[in-house]
PDB file of N, CA and C in Angstrom:
ATOM      1  N   UNK A   1     206.239 149.857 -93.507  1.00 45.00           N
ATOM      2  CA  UNK A   1     205.044 149.902 -94.341  1.00 45.00           C
ATOM      3  C   UNK A   1     205.438 150.194 -95.780  1.00 45.00           C
ATOM      4  N   UNK A   2     204.794 149.551 -96.710  1.00 49.00           N
ATOM      5  CA  UNK A   2     205.057 149.819 -98.117  1.00 49.00           C
ATOM      6  C   UNK A   2     204.063 150.810 -98.670  1.00 49.00           C
ATOM      7  N   UNK A   3     204.191 151.087 -99.926  1.00 51.00           N
ATOM      8  CA  UNK A   3     203.208 151.932-100.587  1.00 51.00           C
ATOM      9  C   UNK A   3     203.666 153.351-100.754  1.00 51.00           C
ATOM     10  N   UNK A   4     202.904 154.073-101.531  1.00 52.00           N
ATOM     11  CA  UNK A   4     203.229 155.452-101.876  1.00 52.00           C
ATOM     12  C   UNK A   4     202.190 156.381-101.267  1.00 52.00           C
ATOM     13  N   UNK A   5     202.235 156.541 -99.979  1.00 52.00           N
ATOM     14  CA  UNK A   5     201.308 157.444 -99.303  1.00 52.00           C
ATOM     15  C   UNK A   5     202.034 158.161 -98.188  1.00 52.00           C
ATOM     16  N   UNK A   6     201.643 159.379 -97.967  1.00 61.00           N
ATOM     17  CA  UNK A   6     202.149 160.093 -96.813  1.00 61.00           C
ATOM     18  C   UNK A   6     201.425 159.537 -95.601  1.00 61.00           C
ATOM     19  N   UNK A   7     202.111 159.433 -94.491  1.00 63.00           N
ATOM     20  CA  UNK A   7     201.488 158.939 -93.260  1.00 63.00           C
ATOM     21  C   UNK A   7     200.215 159.723 -92.983  1.00 63.00           C
ATOM     22  N   UNK A   8     199.105 159.022 -92.891  1.00 77.00           N
ATOM     23  CA  UNK A   8     197.847 159.676 -92.568  1.00 77.00           C
ATOM     24  C   UNK A   8     197.181 160.413 -93.713  1.00 77.00           C
ATOM     25  N   UNK A   9     197.645 160.250 -94.950  1.00 93.00           N
ATOM     26  CA  UNK A   9     197.034 160.958 -96.078  1.00 93.00           C
ATOM     27  C   UNK A   9     195.592 160.519 -96.320  1.00 93.00           C
ATOM     28  N   UNK A  10     195.331 159.221 -96.213  1.00 96.00           N
ATOM     29  CA  UNK A  10     193.993 158.679 -96.419  1.00 96.00           C
ATOM     30  C   UNK A  10     193.463 158.054 -95.139  1.00 96.00           C
ATOM     31  N   UNK A  11     192.138 158.058 -95.011  1.00 97.00           N
ATOM     32  CA  UNK A  11     191.465 157.442 -93.866  1.00 97.00           C
ATOM     33  C   UNK A  11     190.207 156.742 -94.355  1.00 97.00           C
ATOM     34  N   UNK A  12     189.678 155.884 -93.501  1.00 97.00           N
ATOM     35  CA  UNK A  12     188.331 155.350 -93.649  1.00 97.00           C
ATOM     36  C   UNK A  12     187.434 156.111 -92.678  1.00 97.00           C
ATOM     37  N   UNK A  13     186.246 156.444 -93.090  1.00 98.00           N
ATOM     38  CA  UNK A  13     185.197 156.841 -92.148  1.00 98.00           C
ATOM     39  C   UNK A  13     184.229 155.666 -92.110  1.00 98.00           C
ATOM     40  N   UNK A  14     184.099 155.061 -90.954  1.00 98.00           N
ATOM     41  CA  UNK A  14     183.226 153.902 -90.768  1.00 98.00           C
ATOM     42  C   UNK A  14     181.862 154.382 -90.291  1.00 98.00           C
ATOM     43  N   UNK A  15     180.806 153.844 -90.884  1.00 98.00           N
ATOM     44  CA  UNK A  15     179.461 154.148 -90.426  1.00 98.00           C
ATOM     45  C   UNK A  15     178.572 152.933 -90.617  1.00 98.00           C
ATOM     46  N   UNK A  16     177.451 152.901 -89.921  1.00 98.00           N
ATOM     47  CA  UNK A  16     176.454 151.858 -90.127  1.00 98.00           C
ATOM     48  C   UNK A  16     175.162 152.516 -90.582  1.00 98.00           C
ATOM     49  N   UNK A  17     174.403 151.772 -91.393  1.00 98.00           N
ATOM     50  CA  UNK A  17     173.165 152.282 -91.974  1.00 98.00           C
ATOM     51  C   UNK A  17     172.095 151.201 -91.927  1.00 98.00           C
ATOM     52  N   UNK A  18     170.829 151.609 -92.066  1.00 97.00           N
ATOM     53  CA  UNK A  18     169.745 150.639 -91.896  1.00 97.00           C
ATOM     54  C   UNK A  18     169.515 149.704 -93.071  1.00 97.00           C
ATOM     55  N   UNK A  19     170.029 150.042 -94.273  1.00 97.00           N
ATOM     56  CA  UNK A  19     169.740 149.200 -95.438  1.00 97.00           C
ATOM     57  C   UNK A  19     170.759 149.451 -96.545  1.00 97.00           C
ATOM     58  N   UNK A  20     170.789 148.533 -97.505  1.00 98.00           N
ATOM     59  CA  UNK A  20     171.634 148.712 -98.686  1.00 98.00           C
ATOM     60  C   UNK A  20     171.203 149.950 -99.461  1.00 98.00           C
ATOM     61  N   UNK A  21     169.908 150.159 -99.587  1.00 98.00           N
ATOM     62  CA  UNK A  21     169.418 151.314-100.342  1.00 98.00           C
ATOM     63  C   UNK A  21     169.900 152.622 -99.713  1.00 98.00           C
ATOM     64  N   UNK A  22     169.819 152.731 -98.401  1.00 98.00           N
ATOM     65  CA  UNK A  22     170.274 153.939 -97.713  1.00 98.00           C
ATOM     66  C   UNK A  22     171.778 154.112 -97.878  1.00 98.00           C
ATOM     67  N   UNK A  23     172.528 153.022 -97.769  1.00 98.00           N
ATOM     68  CA  UNK A  23     173.988 153.086 -97.908  1.00 98.00           C
ATOM     69  C   UNK A  23     174.390 153.474 -99.330  1.00 98.00           C
ATOM     70  N   UNK A  24     173.728 152.896-100.313  1.00 98.00           N
ATOM     71  CA  UNK A  24     174.052 153.227-101.704  1.00 98.00           C
ATOM     72  C   UNK A  24     173.709 154.677-102.032  1.00 98.00           C
ATOM     73  N   UNK A  25     172.579 155.163-101.567  1.00 98.00           N
ATOM     74  CA  UNK A  25     172.188 156.550-101.831  1.00 98.00           C
ATOM     75  C   UNK A  25     173.184 157.522-101.210  1.00 98.00           C
ATOM     76  N   UNK A  26     173.536 157.300 -99.963  1.00 97.00           N
ATOM     77  CA  UNK A  26     174.498 158.148 -99.275  1.00 97.00           C
ATOM     78  C   UNK A  26     175.868 158.077 -99.961  1.00 97.00           C
ATOM     79  N   UNK A  27     176.283 156.894-100.345  1.00 98.00           N
ATOM     80  CA  UNK A  27     177.586 156.700-100.990  1.00 98.00           C
ATOM     81  C   UNK A  27     177.658 157.423-102.328  1.00 98.00           C
ATOM     82  N   UNK A  28     176.593 157.363-103.103  1.00 98.00           N
ATOM     83  CA  UNK A  28     176.562 158.045-104.402  1.00 98.00           C
ATOM     84  C   UNK A  28     176.777 159.549-104.245  1.00 98.00           C
ATOM     85  N   UNK A  29     176.159 160.128-103.237  1.00 98.00           N
ATOM     86  CA  UNK A  29     176.331 161.573-102.999  1.00 98.00           C
ATOM     87  C   UNK A  29     177.780 161.876-102.633  1.00 98.00           C
ATOM     88  N   UNK A  30     178.355 161.123-101.713  1.00 98.00           N
ATOM     89  CA  UNK A  30     179.728 161.386-101.276  1.00 98.00           C
ATOM     90  C   UNK A  30     180.724 161.238-102.425  1.00 98.00           C
ATOM     91  N   UNK A  31     180.525 160.232-103.272  1.00 98.00           N
ATOM     92  CA  UNK A  31     181.424 160.024-104.416  1.00 98.00           C
ATOM     93  C   UNK A  31     181.212 161.126-105.458  1.00 98.00           C
ATOM     94  N   UNK A  32     179.977 161.447-105.755  1.00 98.00           N
ATOM     95  CA  UNK A  32     179.671 162.485-106.743  1.00 98.00           C
ATOM     96  C   UNK A  32     180.235 163.842-106.317  1.00 98.00           C
ATOM     97  N   UNK A  33     180.163 164.136-105.027  1.00 98.00           N
ATOM     98  CA  UNK A  33     180.646 165.412-104.510  1.00 98.00           C
ATOM     99  C   UNK A  33     182.153 165.407-104.233  1.00 98.00           C
ATOM    100  N   UNK A  34     182.831 164.322-104.601  1.00 98.00           N
ATOM    101  CA  UNK A  34     184.291 164.199-104.447  1.00 98.00           C
ATOM    102  C   UNK A  34     184.746 164.230-102.993  1.00 98.00           C
ATOM    103  N   UNK A  35     183.864 163.767-102.089  1.00 98.00           N
ATOM    104  CA  UNK A  35     184.220 163.657-100.680  1.00 98.00           C
ATOM    105  C   UNK A  35     184.686 162.251-100.334  1.00 98.00           C
ATOM    106  N   UNK A  36     184.470 161.314-101.248  1.00 98.00           N
ATOM    107  CA  UNK A  36     184.925 159.931-101.075  1.00 98.00           C
ATOM    108  C   UNK A  36     185.437 159.415-102.405  1.00 98.00           C
ATOM    109  N   UNK A  37     186.555 158.703-102.365  1.00 98.00           N
ATOM    110  CA  UNK A  37     187.052 158.041-103.572  1.00 98.00           C
ATOM    111  C   UNK A  37     186.207 156.803-103.848  1.00 98.00           C
ATOM    112  N   UNK A  38     185.767 156.154-102.788  1.00 98.00           N
ATOM    113  CA  UNK A  38     185.046 154.892-102.886  1.00 98.00           C
ATOM    114  C   UNK A  38     184.388 154.622-101.542  1.00 98.00           C
ATOM    115  N   UNK A  39     183.271 153.925-101.565  1.00 98.00           N
ATOM    116  CA  UNK A  39     182.639 153.462-100.328  1.00 98.00           C
ATOM    117  C   UNK A  39     182.396 151.970-100.478  1.00 98.00           C
ATOM    118  N   UNK A  40     182.914 151.195 -99.555  1.00 98.00           N
ATOM    119  CA  UNK A  40     182.648 149.761 -99.520  1.00 98.00           C
ATOM    120  C   UNK A  40     181.484 149.522 -98.568  1.00 98.00           C
ATOM    121  N   UNK A  41     180.470 148.807 -99.051  1.00 98.00           N
ATOM    122  CA  UNK A  41     179.274 148.532 -98.262  1.00 98.00           C
ATOM    123  C   UNK A  41     179.237 147.043 -97.947  1.00 98.00           C
ATOM    124  N   UNK A  42     179.124 146.737 -96.672  1.00 97.00           N
ATOM    125  CA  UNK A  42     179.096 145.349 -96.213  1.00 97.00           C
ATOM    126  C   UNK A  42     177.726 145.042 -95.624  1.00 97.00           C
ATOM    127  N   UNK A  43     176.950 144.159 -96.273  1.00 96.00           N
ATOM    128  CA  UNK A  43     175.629 143.797 -95.751  1.00 96.00           C
ATOM    129  C   UNK A  43     175.731 142.735 -94.665  1.00 96.00           C
ATOM    130  N   UNK A  44     174.610 142.470 -94.041  1.00 94.00           N
ATOM    131  CA  UNK A  44     174.507 141.322 -93.151  1.00 94.00           C
ATOM    132  C   UNK A  44     174.982 141.534 -91.726  1.00 94.00           C
ATOM    133  N   UNK A  45     175.103 142.772 -91.281  1.00 96.00           N
ATOM    134  CA  UNK A  45     175.490 143.009 -89.891  1.00 96.00           C
ATOM    135  C   UNK A  45     174.303 142.821 -88.963  1.00 96.00           C
ATOM    136  N   UNK A  46     174.580 142.389 -87.757  1.00 97.00           N
ATOM    137  CA  UNK A  46     173.589 142.400 -86.676  1.00 97.00           C
ATOM    138  C   UNK A  46     174.195 143.261 -85.585  1.00 97.00           C
ATOM    139  N   UNK A  47     173.554 144.346 -85.275  1.00 97.00           N
ATOM    140  CA  UNK A  47     174.053 145.254 -84.247  1.00 97.00           C
ATOM    141  C   UNK A  47     173.198 145.117 -82.995  1.00 97.00           C
ATOM    142  N   UNK A  48     173.888 145.028 -81.862  1.00 97.00           N
ATOM    143  CA  UNK A  48     173.229 144.927 -80.563  1.00 97.00           C
ATOM    144  C   UNK A  48     173.663 146.140 -79.760  1.00 97.00           C
ATOM    145  N   UNK A  49     172.700 146.935 -79.307  1.00 96.00           N
ATOM    146  CA  UNK A  49     173.023 148.150 -78.574  1.00 96.00           C
ATOM    147  C   UNK A  49     171.834 148.538 -77.696  1.00 96.00           C
ATOM    148  N   UNK A  50     172.091 149.420 -76.741  1.00 96.00           N
ATOM    149  CA  UNK A  50     171.025 149.929 -75.892  1.00 96.00           C
ATOM    150  C   UNK A  50     170.595 151.297 -76.402  1.00 96.00           C
ATOM    151  N   UNK A  51     169.296 151.487 -76.577  1.00 93.00           N
ATOM    152  CA  UNK A  51     168.742 152.762 -77.032  1.00 93.00           C
ATOM    153  C   UNK A  51     167.449 153.015 -76.253  1.00 93.00           C
ATOM    154  N   UNK A  52     167.337 154.178 -75.660  1.00 94.00           N
ATOM    155  CA  UNK A  52     166.169 154.540 -74.854  1.00 94.00           C
ATOM    156  C   UNK A  52     165.869 153.492 -73.784  1.00 94.00           C
ATOM    157  N   UNK A  53     166.942 152.990 -73.165  1.00 97.00           N
ATOM    158  CA  UNK A  53     166.782 152.064 -72.058  1.00 97.00           C
ATOM    159  C   UNK A  53     166.482 150.629 -72.428  1.00 97.00           C
ATOM    160  N   UNK A  54     166.436 150.315 -73.719  1.00 97.00           N
ATOM    161  CA  UNK A  54     166.144 148.949 -74.146  1.00 97.00           C
ATOM    162  C   UNK A  54     167.264 148.405 -75.018  1.00 97.00           C
ATOM    163  N   UNK A  55     167.588 147.131 -74.814  1.00 98.00           N
ATOM    164  CA  UNK A  55     168.563 146.474 -75.673  1.00 98.00           C
ATOM    165  C   UNK A  55     167.868 146.150 -76.992  1.00 98.00           C
ATOM    166  N   UNK A  56     168.505 146.566 -78.064  1.00 95.00           N
ATOM    167  CA  UNK A  56     167.940 146.433 -79.403  1.00 95.00           C
ATOM    168  C   UNK A  56     168.867 145.591 -80.265  1.00 95.00           C
ATOM    169  N   UNK A  57     168.293 144.767 -81.112  1.00 97.00           N
ATOM    170  CA  UNK A  57     169.046 144.004 -82.107  1.00 97.00           C
ATOM    171  C   UNK A  57     168.482 144.398 -83.470  1.00 97.00           C
ATOM    172  N   UNK A  58     169.356 144.923 -84.338  1.00 95.00           N
ATOM    173  CA  UNK A  58     168.920 145.411 -85.642  1.00 95.00           C
ATOM    174  C   UNK A  58     169.802 144.856 -86.753  1.00 95.00           C
ATOM    175  N   UNK A  59     169.211 144.654 -87.910  1.00 97.00           N
ATOM    176  CA  UNK A  59     169.977 144.352 -89.117  1.00 97.00           C
ATOM    177  C   UNK A  59     170.493 145.678 -89.666  1.00 97.00           C
ATOM    178  N   UNK A  60     171.764 145.730 -90.018  1.00 98.00           N
ATOM    179  CA  UNK A  60     172.372 146.939 -90.556  1.00 98.00           C
ATOM    180  C   UNK A  60     173.368 146.564 -91.645  1.00 98.00           C
ATOM    181  N   UNK A  61     173.858 147.582 -92.327  1.00 98.00           N
ATOM    182  CA  UNK A  61     174.988 147.435 -93.234  1.00 98.00           C
ATOM    183  C   UNK A  61     176.067 148.388 -92.764  1.00 98.00           C
ATOM    184  N   UNK A  62     177.324 148.063 -93.073  1.00 98.00           N
ATOM    185  CA  UNK A  62     178.444 148.927 -92.711  1.00 98.00           C
ATOM    186  C   UNK A  62     178.975 149.588 -93.970  1.00 98.00           C
ATOM    187  N   UNK A  63     179.393 150.823 -93.832  1.00 98.00           N
ATOM    188  CA  UNK A  63     180.029 151.538 -94.916  1.00 98.00           C
ATOM    189  C   UNK A  63     181.417 151.975 -94.510  1.00 98.00           C
ATOM    190  N   UNK A  64     182.401 151.696 -95.359  1.00 98.00           N
ATOM    191  CA  UNK A  64     183.768 152.172 -95.171  1.00 98.00           C
ATOM    192  C   UNK A  64     184.030 153.195 -96.267  1.00 98.00           C
ATOM    193  N   UNK A  65     184.085 154.450 -95.874  1.00 98.00           N
ATOM    194  CA  UNK A  65     184.231 155.577 -96.788  1.00 98.00           C
ATOM    195  C   UNK A  65     185.717 155.912 -96.874  1.00 98.00           C
ATOM    196  N   UNK A  66     186.297 155.797 -98.078  1.00 98.00           N
ATOM    197  CA  UNK A  66     187.724 156.098 -98.262  1.00 98.00           C
ATOM    198  C   UNK A  66     187.860 157.537 -98.718  1.00 98.00           C
ATOM    199  N   UNK A  67     188.624 158.325 -97.969  1.00 98.00           N
ATOM    200  CA  UNK A  67     188.803 159.730 -98.296  1.00 98.00           C
ATOM    201  C   UNK A  67     190.149 160.223 -97.786  1.00 98.00           C
ATOM    202  N   UNK A  68     190.507 161.442 -98.184  1.00 97.00           N
ATOM    203  CA  UNK A  68     191.718 162.086 -97.667  1.00 97.00           C
ATOM    204  C   UNK A  68     191.471 162.563 -96.238  1.00 97.00           C
ATOM    205  N   UNK A  69     192.490 162.507 -95.419  1.00 96.00           N
ATOM    206  CA  UNK A  69     192.381 162.989 -94.042  1.00 96.00           C
ATOM    207  C   UNK A  69     191.970 164.459 -94.026  1.00 96.00           C
ATOM    208  N   UNK A  70     192.452 165.223 -94.995  1.00 96.00           N
ATOM    209  CA  UNK A  70     192.122 166.637 -95.064  1.00 96.00           C
ATOM    210  C   UNK A  70     190.665 166.924 -95.378  1.00 96.00           C
ATOM    211  N   UNK A  71     189.920 165.917 -95.814  1.00 97.00           N
ATOM    212  CA  UNK A  71     188.496 166.086 -96.127  1.00 97.00           C
ATOM    213  C   UNK A  71     187.579 165.536 -95.040  1.00 97.00           C
ATOM    214  N   UNK A  72     188.148 165.038 -93.954  1.00 97.00           N
ATOM    215  CA  UNK A  72     187.333 164.385 -92.928  1.00 97.00           C
ATOM    216  C   UNK A  72     186.243 165.301 -92.385  1.00 97.00           C
ATOM    217  N   UNK A  73     186.572 166.519 -92.022  1.00 98.00           N
ATOM    218  CA  UNK A  73     185.560 167.401 -91.438  1.00 98.00           C
ATOM    219  C   UNK A  73     184.418 167.656 -92.417  1.00 98.00           C
ATOM    220  N   UNK A  74     184.749 167.946 -93.671  1.00 98.00           N
ATOM    221  CA  UNK A  74     183.721 168.205 -94.686  1.00 98.00           C
ATOM    222  C   UNK A  74     182.910 166.940 -94.976  1.00 98.00           C
ATOM    223  N   UNK A  75     183.589 165.817 -95.103  1.00 98.00           N
ATOM    224  CA  UNK A  75     182.895 164.557 -95.391  1.00 98.00           C
ATOM    225  C   UNK A  75     181.987 164.159 -94.233  1.00 98.00           C
ATOM    226  N   UNK A  76     182.445 164.328 -93.001  1.00 98.00           N
ATOM    227  CA  UNK A  76     181.617 163.966 -91.856  1.00 98.00           C
ATOM    228  C   UNK A  76     180.433 164.917 -91.699  1.00 98.00           C
ATOM    229  N   UNK A  77     180.614 166.185 -92.015  1.00 98.00           N
ATOM    230  CA  UNK A  77     179.492 167.130 -91.953  1.00 98.00           C
ATOM    231  C   UNK A  77     178.426 166.730 -92.976  1.00 98.00           C
ATOM    232  N   UNK A  78     178.850 166.366 -94.179  1.00 98.00           N
ATOM    233  CA  UNK A  78     177.907 165.947 -95.220  1.00 98.00           C
ATOM    234  C   UNK A  78     177.259 164.614 -94.850  1.00 98.00           C
ATOM    235  N   UNK A  79     178.046 163.696 -94.304  1.00 97.00           N
ATOM    236  CA  UNK A  79     177.525 162.416 -93.846  1.00 97.00           C
ATOM    237  C   UNK A  79     176.446 162.631 -92.795  1.00 97.00           C
ATOM    238  N   UNK A  80     176.682 163.541 -91.881  1.00 97.00           N
ATOM    239  CA  UNK A  80     175.703 163.856 -90.831  1.00 97.00           C
ATOM    240  C   UNK A  80     174.397 164.373 -91.451  1.00 97.00           C
ATOM    241  N   UNK A  81     174.497 165.242 -92.462  1.00 97.00           N
ATOM    242  CA  UNK A  81     173.305 165.771 -93.142  1.00 97.00           C
ATOM    243  C   UNK A  81     172.507 164.670 -93.825  1.00 97.00           C
ATOM    244  N   UNK A  82     173.194 163.710 -94.422  1.00 97.00           N
ATOM    245  CA  UNK A  82     172.554 162.663 -95.211  1.00 97.00           C
ATOM    246  C   UNK A  82     172.099 161.458 -94.392  1.00 97.00           C
ATOM    247  N   UNK A  83     172.691 161.260 -93.238  1.00 97.00           N
ATOM    248  CA  UNK A  83     172.492 160.026 -92.476  1.00 97.00           C
ATOM    249  C   UNK A  83     171.092 159.952 -91.883  1.00 97.00           C
ATOM    250  N   UNK A  84     170.421 158.797 -92.007  1.00 97.00           N
ATOM    251  CA  UNK A  84     169.061 158.673 -91.476  1.00 97.00           C
ATOM    252  C   UNK A  84     168.986 158.498 -89.957  1.00 97.00           C
ATOM    253  N   UNK A  85     170.101 158.207 -89.297  1.00 96.00           N
ATOM    254  CA  UNK A  85     170.063 157.973 -87.853  1.00 96.00           C
ATOM    255  C   UNK A  85     170.181 159.275 -87.072  1.00 96.00           C
ATOM    256  N   UNK A  86     169.529 159.300 -85.933  1.00 94.00           N
ATOM    257  CA  UNK A  86     169.616 160.455 -85.024  1.00 94.00           C
ATOM    258  C   UNK A  86     171.031 160.605 -84.481  1.00 94.00           C
ATOM    259  N   UNK A  87     171.652 159.485 -84.129  1.00 95.00           N
ATOM    260  CA  UNK A  87     173.021 159.481 -83.614  1.00 95.00           C
ATOM    261  C   UNK A  87     173.828 158.454 -84.412  1.00 95.00           C
ATOM    262  N   UNK A  88     174.320 158.844 -85.586  1.00 96.00           N
ATOM    263  CA  UNK A  88     175.057 157.881 -86.406  1.00 96.00           C
ATOM    264  C   UNK A  88     176.472 157.639 -85.879  1.00 96.00           C
ATOM    265  N   UNK A  89     176.949 156.428 -86.090  1.00 97.00           N
ATOM    266  CA  UNK A  89     178.365 156.135 -85.854  1.00 97.00           C
ATOM    267  C   UNK A  89     179.136 156.716 -87.029  1.00 97.00           C
ATOM    268  N   UNK A  90     180.124 157.542 -86.746  1.00 98.00           N
ATOM    269  CA  UNK A  90     181.007 158.088 -87.772  1.00 98.00           C
ATOM    270  C   UNK A  90     182.409 158.077 -87.167  1.00 98.00           C
ATOM    271  N   UNK A  91     183.132 157.011 -87.428  1.00 98.00           N
ATOM    272  CA  UNK A  91     184.418 156.772 -86.786  1.00 98.00           C
ATOM    273  C   UNK A  91     185.530 156.822 -87.824  1.00 98.00           C
ATOM    274  N   UNK A  92     186.581 157.568 -87.534  1.00 98.00           N
ATOM    275  CA  UNK A  92     187.692 157.730 -88.470  1.00 98.00           C
ATOM    276  C   UNK A  92     188.783 156.715 -88.128  1.00 98.00           C
ATOM    277  N   UNK A  93     189.171 155.920 -89.138  1.00 97.00           N
ATOM    278  CA  UNK A  93     190.197 154.890 -88.988  1.00 97.00           C
ATOM    279  C   UNK A  93     191.354 155.213 -89.924  1.00 97.00           C
ATOM    280  N   UNK A  94     192.591 155.130 -89.459  1.00 94.00           N
ATOM    281  CA  UNK A  94     193.732 155.470 -90.319  1.00 94.00           C
ATOM    282  C   UNK A  94     193.994 154.414 -91.386  1.00 94.00           C
ATOM    283  N   UNK A  95     194.498 154.854 -92.497  1.00 94.00           N
ATOM    284  CA  UNK A  95     195.051 153.972 -93.534  1.00 94.00           C
ATOM    285  C   UNK A  95     196.541 154.274 -93.543  1.00 94.00           C
ATOM    286  N   UNK A  96     197.352 153.315 -93.170  1.00 91.00           N
ATOM    287  CA  UNK A  96     198.780 153.554 -92.991  1.00 91.00           C
ATOM    288  C   UNK A  96     199.564 153.535 -94.290  1.00 91.00           C
ATOM    289  N   UNK A  97     199.131 152.722 -95.235  1.00 89.00           N
ATOM    290  CA  UNK A  97     199.860 152.605 -96.500  1.00 89.00           C
ATOM    291  C   UNK A  97     198.964 151.897 -97.501  1.00 89.00           C
ATOM    292  N   UNK A  98     199.402 151.904 -98.770  1.00 90.00           N
ATOM    293  CA  UNK A  98     198.645 151.219 -99.801  1.00 90.00           C
ATOM    294  C   UNK A  98     199.469 151.129-101.069  1.00 90.00           C
ATOM    295  N   UNK A  99     198.946 150.409-102.055  1.00 90.00           N
ATOM    296  CA  UNK A  99     199.682 150.263-103.305  1.00 90.00           C
ATOM    297  C   UNK A  99     199.602 151.552-104.125  1.00 90.00           C
ATOM    298  N   UNK A 100     200.690 151.869-104.798  1.00 89.00           N
ATOM    299  CA  UNK A 100     200.859 153.123-105.512  1.00 89.00           C
ATOM    300  C   UNK A 100     199.775 153.366-106.552  1.00 89.00           C
ATOM    301  N   UNK A 101     199.451 152.357-107.355  1.00 92.00           N
ATOM    302  CA  UNK A 101     198.469 152.577-108.410  1.00 92.00           C
ATOM    303  C   UNK A 101     197.081 152.879-107.845  1.00 92.00           C
ATOM    304  N   UNK A 102     196.713 152.207-106.777  1.00 92.00           N
ATOM    305  CA  UNK A 102     195.411 152.478-106.167  1.00 92.00           C
ATOM    306  C   UNK A 102     195.378 153.876-105.553  1.00 92.00           C
ATOM    307  N   UNK A 103     196.414 154.233-104.823  1.00 91.00           N
ATOM    308  CA  UNK A 103     196.441 155.546-104.183  1.00 91.00           C
ATOM    309  C   UNK A 103     196.471 156.678-105.201  1.00 91.00           C
ATOM    310  N   UNK A 104     197.150 156.473-106.313  1.00 92.00           N
ATOM    311  CA  UNK A 104     197.148 157.469-107.386  1.00 92.00           C
ATOM    312  C   UNK A 104     195.728 157.650-107.914  1.00 92.00           C
ATOM    313  N   UNK A 105     195.025 156.550-108.137  1.00 95.00           N
ATOM    314  CA  UNK A 105     193.633 156.614-108.580  1.00 95.00           C
ATOM    315  C   UNK A 105     192.779 157.340-107.539  1.00 95.00           C
ATOM    316  N   UNK A 106     192.921 156.974-106.266  1.00 95.00           N
ATOM    317  CA  UNK A 106     192.106 157.566-105.190  1.00 95.00           C
ATOM    318  C   UNK A 106     192.327 159.075-105.101  1.00 95.00           C
ATOM    319  N   UNK A 107     193.571 159.513-105.246  1.00 94.00           N
ATOM    320  CA  UNK A 107     193.856 160.948-105.199  1.00 94.00           C
ATOM    321  C   UNK A 107     193.088 161.706-106.281  1.00 94.00           C
ATOM    322  N   UNK A 108     192.941 161.084-107.414  1.00 95.00           N
ATOM    323  CA  UNK A 108     192.242 161.718-108.519  1.00 95.00           C
ATOM    324  C   UNK A 108     190.731 161.745-108.372  1.00 95.00           C
ATOM    325  N   UNK A 109     190.209 161.012-107.397  1.00 97.00           N
ATOM    326  CA  UNK A 109     188.761 160.903-107.218  1.00 97.00           C
ATOM    327  C   UNK A 109     188.187 161.882-106.213  1.00 97.00           C
ATOM    328  N   UNK A 110     189.034 162.462-105.364  1.00 97.00           N
ATOM    329  CA  UNK A 110     188.552 163.332-104.293  1.00 97.00           C
ATOM    330  C   UNK A 110     189.110 164.742-104.439  1.00 97.00           C
ATOM    331  N   UNK A 111     188.481 165.655-103.734  1.00 94.00           N
ATOM    332  CA  UNK A 111     188.944 167.043-103.726  1.00 94.00           C
ATOM    333  C   UNK A 111     190.368 167.114-103.199  1.00 94.00           C
ATOM    334  N   UNK A 112     191.087 168.119-103.633  1.00 86.00           N
ATOM    335  CA  UNK A 112     192.426 168.352-103.101  1.00 86.00           C
ATOM    336  C   UNK A 112     193.493 167.697-103.911  1.00 86.00           C
TER     337      UNK A 112
END
């Protein structure tokens, strides 16, 4: 792997939200509070899942929250407070490596 990162220094927290407005509002808080360097929001998802015994199909957006591994617990606690869903998906995905200039910038955007 290339790049200037310690193994496991950065992660993505993946979540889904009901709308762009909800995703942008939540993302602004996480970035402002230095819990995320950046959040990428992907519109146009169709999620199929079972809830209360019924199969549901919903339009959603996905958010990929870039943060330090050391901030995961704090970021997920804040995400839980802000999230409009009763049972939100909050999944941590590793970032194995990245380009030096980007990672230097990201380090400066988050706590720690």
